[in-house]
Amino acid sequence: MSNGMNRKTLTLAVLLAATPAMAFAASVYKWTDEDGVTHFGDRQPTGQQAESVNVRTGKSSGGNRMSPQEQLEQLETREAKESEKRQESAVEEARRKQREANCETARTNLKLIQQNSRIRIEEEGELRYLTPEEIEEQKQQFEKIAEENCGEPAEG
């Protein structure tokens, strides 16, 4: 189910909760549109099958004394937190995959450096061999990348 749908329902509910006329035991109609989104309204929608829902204010069962507005805000806060959590974990996952890729590349390159005493690179269309100093420099670079990306992620 897409997020847009939930948002539609919530917005509708916010409007209802903000309507003073609804604060008293009133008949509220509940119906589902063609997208499968549930709506509530104080008038029966034309051409829609709607069921009447009785809305009472005051004490609700379970000792829950929140107004519809408060209940709604709580629900929205909870939804926002959950979607934030999902986004965070997506970012985390992307970072983890990036780290794994970096780690893999660094390890592969280190292996190549250790196996080949001569490393040829192409520079501005010219092929040349790296000097031992350059090879050592490259090796240290890849070791650093491997250290940073392989194993447990560093905190912070």
PDB file of C-alpha atoms in Angstrom:
ATOM      1  CA  MET A   1       0.000   0.000   0.000  1.00  0.00           C
ATOM      2  CA  SER A   2       1.417   3.373  -0.886  1.00  0.00           C
ATOM      3  CA  ASN A   3       1.923   6.134   1.616  1.00  0.00           C
ATOM      4  CA  GLY A   4      -0.183   8.602  -0.304  1.00  0.00           C
ATOM      5  CA  MET A   5      -3.331   6.696   0.574  1.00  0.00           C
ATOM      6  CA  ASN A   6      -2.740   6.794   4.326  1.00  0.00           C
ATOM      7  CA  ARG A   7      -2.015  10.461   4.122  1.00  0.00           C
ATOM      8  CA  LYS A   8      -5.342  11.074   2.366  1.00  0.00           C
ATOM      9  CA  THR A   9      -7.292   9.307   5.082  1.00  0.00           C
ATOM     10  CA  LEU A  10      -5.399  11.048   7.861  1.00  0.00           C
ATOM     11  CA  THR A  11      -5.919  14.471   6.326  1.00  0.00           C
ATOM     12  CA  LEU A  12      -9.601  13.747   6.097  1.00  0.00           C
ATOM     13  CA  ALA A  13      -9.677  12.626   9.700  1.00  0.00           C
ATOM     14  CA  VAL A  14      -7.844  15.787  10.778  1.00  0.00           C
ATOM     15  CA  LEU A  15     -10.513  17.896   9.128  1.00  0.00           C
ATOM     16  CA  LEU A  16     -13.190  15.927  10.904  1.00  0.00           C
ATOM     17  CA  ALA A  17     -11.514  16.127  14.273  1.00  0.00           C
ATOM     18  CA  ALA A  18     -11.239  19.871  13.865  1.00  0.00           C
ATOM     19  CA  THR A  19     -14.947  20.263  13.099  1.00  0.00           C
ATOM     20  CA  PRO A  20     -16.674  21.371  16.317  1.00  0.00           C
ATOM     21  CA  ALA A  21     -20.050  19.996  15.198  1.00  0.00           C
ATOM     22  CA  MET A  22     -18.600  16.519  15.437  1.00  0.00           C
ATOM     23  CA  ALA A  23     -17.712  16.839  19.066  1.00  0.00           C
ATOM     24  CA  PHE A  24     -21.194  15.658  20.031  1.00  0.00           C
ATOM     25  CA  ALA A  25     -22.663  12.243  19.455  1.00  0.00           C
ATOM     26  CA  ALA A  26     -23.279  12.609  15.777  1.00  0.00           C
ATOM     27  CA  SER A  27     -23.790  10.226  12.952  1.00  0.00           C
ATOM     28  CA  VAL A  28     -20.672   9.816  10.934  1.00  0.00           C
ATOM     29  CA  TYR A  29     -20.630   7.992   7.667  1.00  0.00           C
ATOM     30  CA  LYS A  30     -17.817   5.678   6.808  1.00  0.00           C
ATOM     31  CA  TRP A  31     -17.095   4.532   3.278  1.00  0.00           C
ATOM     32  CA  THR A  32     -14.310   3.176   1.138  1.00  0.00           C
ATOM     33  CA  ASP A  33     -13.438   4.726  -2.193  1.00  0.00           C
ATOM     34  CA  GLU A  34     -12.305   2.863  -5.307  1.00  0.00           C
ATOM     35  CA  ASP A  35      -8.689   3.030  -4.122  1.00  0.00           C
ATOM     36  CA  GLY A  36      -9.679   1.132  -1.021  1.00  0.00           C
ATOM     37  CA  VAL A  37      -9.167   4.204   1.165  1.00  0.00           C
ATOM     38  CA  THR A  38     -11.545   4.516   4.094  1.00  0.00           C
ATOM     39  CA  HIS A  39     -13.157   7.915   4.533  1.00  0.00           C
ATOM     40  CA  PHE A  40     -15.331   9.396   7.254  1.00  0.00           C
ATOM     41  CA  GLY A  41     -17.786  12.217   6.726  1.00  0.00           C
ATOM     42  CA  ASP A  42     -20.772  13.821   8.393  1.00  0.00           C
ATOM     43  CA  ARG A  43     -22.811  13.517   5.200  1.00  0.00           C
ATOM     44  CA  GLN A  44     -23.529  10.372   3.309  1.00  0.00           C
ATOM     45  CA  PRO A  45     -21.570  10.512   0.048  1.00  0.00           C
ATOM     46  CA  THR A  46     -23.630  10.449  -3.121  1.00  0.00           C
ATOM     47  CA  GLY A  47     -23.457   7.227  -5.047  1.00  0.00           C
ATOM     48  CA  GLN A  48     -21.404   5.537  -2.355  1.00  0.00           C
ATOM     49  CA  GLN A  49     -22.294   2.678  -0.041  1.00  0.00           C
ATOM     50  CA  ALA A  50     -21.689   4.175   3.390  1.00  0.00           C
ATOM     51  CA  GLU A  51     -22.268   2.770   6.834  1.00  0.00           C
ATOM     52  CA  SER A  52     -23.251   4.981   9.709  1.00  0.00           C
ATOM     53  CA  VAL A  53     -20.820   5.078  12.611  1.00  0.00           C
ATOM     54  CA  ASN A  54     -21.826   6.412  15.976  1.00  0.00           C
ATOM     55  CA  VAL A  55     -19.253   8.779  17.415  1.00  0.00           C
ATOM     56  CA  ARG A  56     -19.450   9.378  21.138  1.00  0.00           C
ATOM     57  CA  THR A  57     -17.313  11.769  23.076  1.00  0.00           C
ATOM     58  CA  GLY A  58     -16.467  11.704  26.741  1.00  0.00           C
ATOM     59  CA  LYS A  59     -15.007   8.611  28.345  1.00  0.00           C
ATOM     60  CA  SER A  60     -14.090   5.900  25.938  1.00  0.00           C
ATOM     61  CA  SER A  61     -13.545   2.361  27.102  1.00  0.00           C
ATOM     62  CA  GLY A  62     -10.111   1.435  28.331  1.00  0.00           C
ATOM     63  CA  GLY A  63      -9.684   4.652  30.305  1.00  0.00           C
ATOM     64  CA  ASN A  64      -8.504   6.424  27.177  1.00  0.00           C
ATOM     65  CA  ARG A  65      -9.526  10.046  27.555  1.00  0.00           C
ATOM     66  CA  MET A  66      -7.876  11.515  24.517  1.00  0.00           C
ATOM     67  CA  SER A  67      -9.893  13.657  22.180  1.00  0.00           C
ATOM     68  CA  PRO A  68     -10.121  12.468  18.571  1.00  0.00           C
ATOM     69  CA  GLN A  69      -7.629  15.212  17.739  1.00  0.00           C
ATOM     70  CA  GLU A  70      -5.129  13.895  20.268  1.00  0.00           C
ATOM     71  CA  GLN A  71      -5.608  10.315  19.165  1.00  0.00           C
ATOM     72  CA  LEU A  72      -5.013  11.398  15.616  1.00  0.00           C
ATOM     73  CA  GLU A  73      -1.906  13.363  16.504  1.00  0.00           C
ATOM     74  CA  GLN A  74      -0.577  10.356  18.365  1.00  0.00           C
ATOM     75  CA  LEU A  75      -1.235   8.171  15.350  1.00  0.00           C
ATOM     76  CA  GLU A  76       0.440  10.641  13.001  1.00  0.00           C
ATOM     77  CA  THR A  77       3.463  10.951  15.278  1.00  0.00           C
ATOM     78  CA  ARG A  78       3.753   7.183  15.412  1.00  0.00           C
ATOM     79  CA  GLU A  79       3.493   6.922  11.632  1.00  0.00           C
ATOM     80  CA  ALA A  80       6.061   9.662  11.112  1.00  0.00           C
ATOM     81  CA  LYS A  81       8.477   7.921  13.489  1.00  0.00           C
ATOM     82  CA  GLU A  82       8.025   4.596  11.759  1.00  0.00           C
ATOM     83  CA  SER A  83       8.567   6.023   8.306  1.00  0.00           C
ATOM     84  CA  GLU A  84      11.643   7.843   9.628  1.00  0.00           C
ATOM     85  CA  LYS A  85      12.933   4.558  10.987  1.00  0.00           C
ATOM     86  CA  ARG A  86      12.390   2.902   7.613  1.00  0.00           C
ATOM     87  CA  GLN A  87      14.277   5.695   5.869  1.00  0.00           C
ATOM     88  CA  GLU A  88      17.118   5.471   8.370  1.00  0.00           C
ATOM     89  CA  SER A  89      17.482   1.766   7.838  1.00  0.00           C
ATOM     90  CA  ALA A  90      17.505   2.312   4.076  1.00  0.00           C
ATOM     91  CA  VAL A  91      20.344   4.809   4.486  1.00  0.00           C
ATOM     92  CA  GLU A  92      22.151   2.399   6.791  1.00  0.00           C
ATOM     93  CA  GLU A  93      21.759  -0.375   4.259  1.00  0.00           C
ATOM     94  CA  ALA A  94      23.072   1.803   1.446  1.00  0.00           C
ATOM     95  CA  ARG A  95      26.083   2.717   3.569  1.00  0.00           C
ATOM     96  CA  ARG A  96      26.691  -0.904   4.425  1.00  0.00           C
ATOM     97  CA  LYS A  97      26.559  -1.940   0.767  1.00  0.00           C
ATOM     98  CA  GLN A  98      28.916   0.884  -0.147  1.00  0.00           C
ATOM     99  CA  ARG A  99      31.308  -0.228   2.590  1.00  0.00           C
ATOM    100  CA  GLU A 100      31.163  -3.813   1.378  1.00  0.00           C
ATOM    101  CA  ALA A 101      31.913  -2.695  -2.177  1.00  0.00           C
ATOM    102  CA  ASN A 102      34.825  -0.530  -0.990  1.00  0.00           C
ATOM    103  CA  CYS A 103      36.139  -3.378   1.123  1.00  0.00           C
ATOM    104  CA  GLU A 104      35.910  -5.837  -1.762  1.00  0.00           C
ATOM    105  CA  THR A 105      37.705  -3.450  -4.152  1.00  0.00           C
ATOM    106  CA  ALA A 106      40.450  -2.662  -1.653  1.00  0.00           C
ATOM    107  CA  ARG A 107      41.033  -6.352  -0.897  1.00  0.00           C
ATOM    108  CA  THR A 108      41.115  -7.280  -4.581  1.00  0.00           C
ATOM    109  CA  ASN A 109      43.594  -4.508  -5.304  1.00  0.00           C
ATOM    110  CA  LEU A 110      45.765  -5.481  -2.341  1.00  0.00           C
ATOM    111  CA  LYS A 111      45.822  -9.064  -3.574  1.00  0.00           C
ATOM    112  CA  LEU A 112      46.866  -7.868  -7.032  1.00  0.00           C
ATOM    113  CA  ILE A 113      49.588  -5.655  -5.581  1.00  0.00           C
ATOM    114  CA  GLN A 114      50.919  -8.518  -3.451  1.00  0.00           C
ATOM    115  CA  GLN A 115      50.902 -10.958  -6.381  1.00  0.00           C
ATOM    116  CA  ASN A 116      52.464  -8.690  -8.992  1.00  0.00           C
ATOM    117  CA  SER A 117      55.772  -7.091  -8.471  1.00  0.00           C
ATOM    118  CA  ARG A 118      55.192  -4.983 -11.560  1.00  0.00           C
ATOM    119  CA  ILE A 119      51.973  -3.044 -11.894  1.00  0.00           C
ATOM    120  CA  ARG A 120      51.147  -1.382 -15.130  1.00  0.00           C
ATOM    121  CA  ILE A 121      48.770   1.547 -15.276  1.00  0.00           C
ATOM    122  CA  GLU A 122      47.493   3.625 -18.099  1.00  0.00           C
ATOM    123  CA  GLU A 123      48.087   7.315 -17.669  1.00  0.00           C
ATOM    124  CA  GLU A 124      46.942   9.796 -20.300  1.00  0.00           C
ATOM    125  CA  GLY A 125      46.838   7.041 -22.891  1.00  0.00           C
ATOM    126  CA  GLU A 126      50.390   5.926 -22.013  1.00  0.00           C
ATOM    127  CA  LEU A 127      51.104   2.606 -20.354  1.00  0.00           C
ATOM    128  CA  ARG A 128      53.746   2.696 -17.662  1.00  0.00           C
ATOM    129  CA  TYR A 129      54.884   0.652 -14.702  1.00  0.00           C
ATOM    130  CA  LEU A 130      54.482   1.915 -11.169  1.00  0.00           C
ATOM    131  CA  THR A 131      57.683   2.455  -9.229  1.00  0.00           C
ATOM    132  CA  PRO A 132      58.184   0.431  -6.030  1.00  0.00           C
ATOM    133  CA  GLU A 133      57.498   3.617  -4.056  1.00  0.00           C
ATOM    134  CA  GLU A 134      54.226   4.161  -5.904  1.00  0.00           C
ATOM    135  CA  ILE A 135      53.276   0.538  -5.376  1.00  0.00           C
ATOM    136  CA  GLU A 136      53.929   0.897  -1.657  1.00  0.00           C
ATOM    137  CA  GLU A 137      51.863   4.074  -1.602  1.00  0.00           C
ATOM    138  CA  GLN A 138      48.977   2.371  -3.396  1.00  0.00           C
ATOM    139  CA  LYS A 139      49.198  -0.591  -1.053  1.00  0.00           C
ATOM    140  CA  GLN A 140      48.964   1.647   2.007  1.00  0.00           C
ATOM    141  CA  GLN A 141      46.022   3.466   0.483  1.00  0.00           C
ATOM    142  CA  PHE A 142      44.126   0.244  -0.140  1.00  0.00           C
ATOM    143  CA  GLU A 143      45.024  -1.076   3.303  1.00  0.00           C
ATOM    144  CA  LYS A 144      43.545   2.066   4.791  1.00  0.00           C
ATOM    145  CA  ILE A 145      40.364   1.673   2.702  1.00  0.00           C
ATOM    146  CA  ALA A 146      40.120  -1.980   3.712  1.00  0.00           C
ATOM    147  CA  GLU A 147      40.618  -1.071   7.344  1.00  0.00           C
ATOM    148  CA  GLU A 148      37.865   1.546   7.173  1.00  0.00           C
ATOM    149  CA  ASN A 149      35.390  -0.518   5.203  1.00  0.00           C
ATOM    150  CA  CYS A 150      35.924  -4.134   6.122  1.00  0.00           C
ATOM    151  CA  GLY A 151      34.735  -5.505   9.414  1.00  0.00           C
ATOM    152  CA  GLU A 152      32.566  -3.631  11.874  1.00  0.00           C
ATOM    153  CA  PRO A 153      31.472  -0.091  11.042  1.00  0.00           C
ATOM    154  CA  ALA A 154      33.142   2.503  13.220  1.00  0.00           C
ATOM    155  CA  GLU A 155      30.758   4.442  15.415  1.00  0.00           C
ATOM    156  CA  GLY A 156      30.136   8.071  14.562  1.00  0.00           C
TER     157      GLY A 156
END
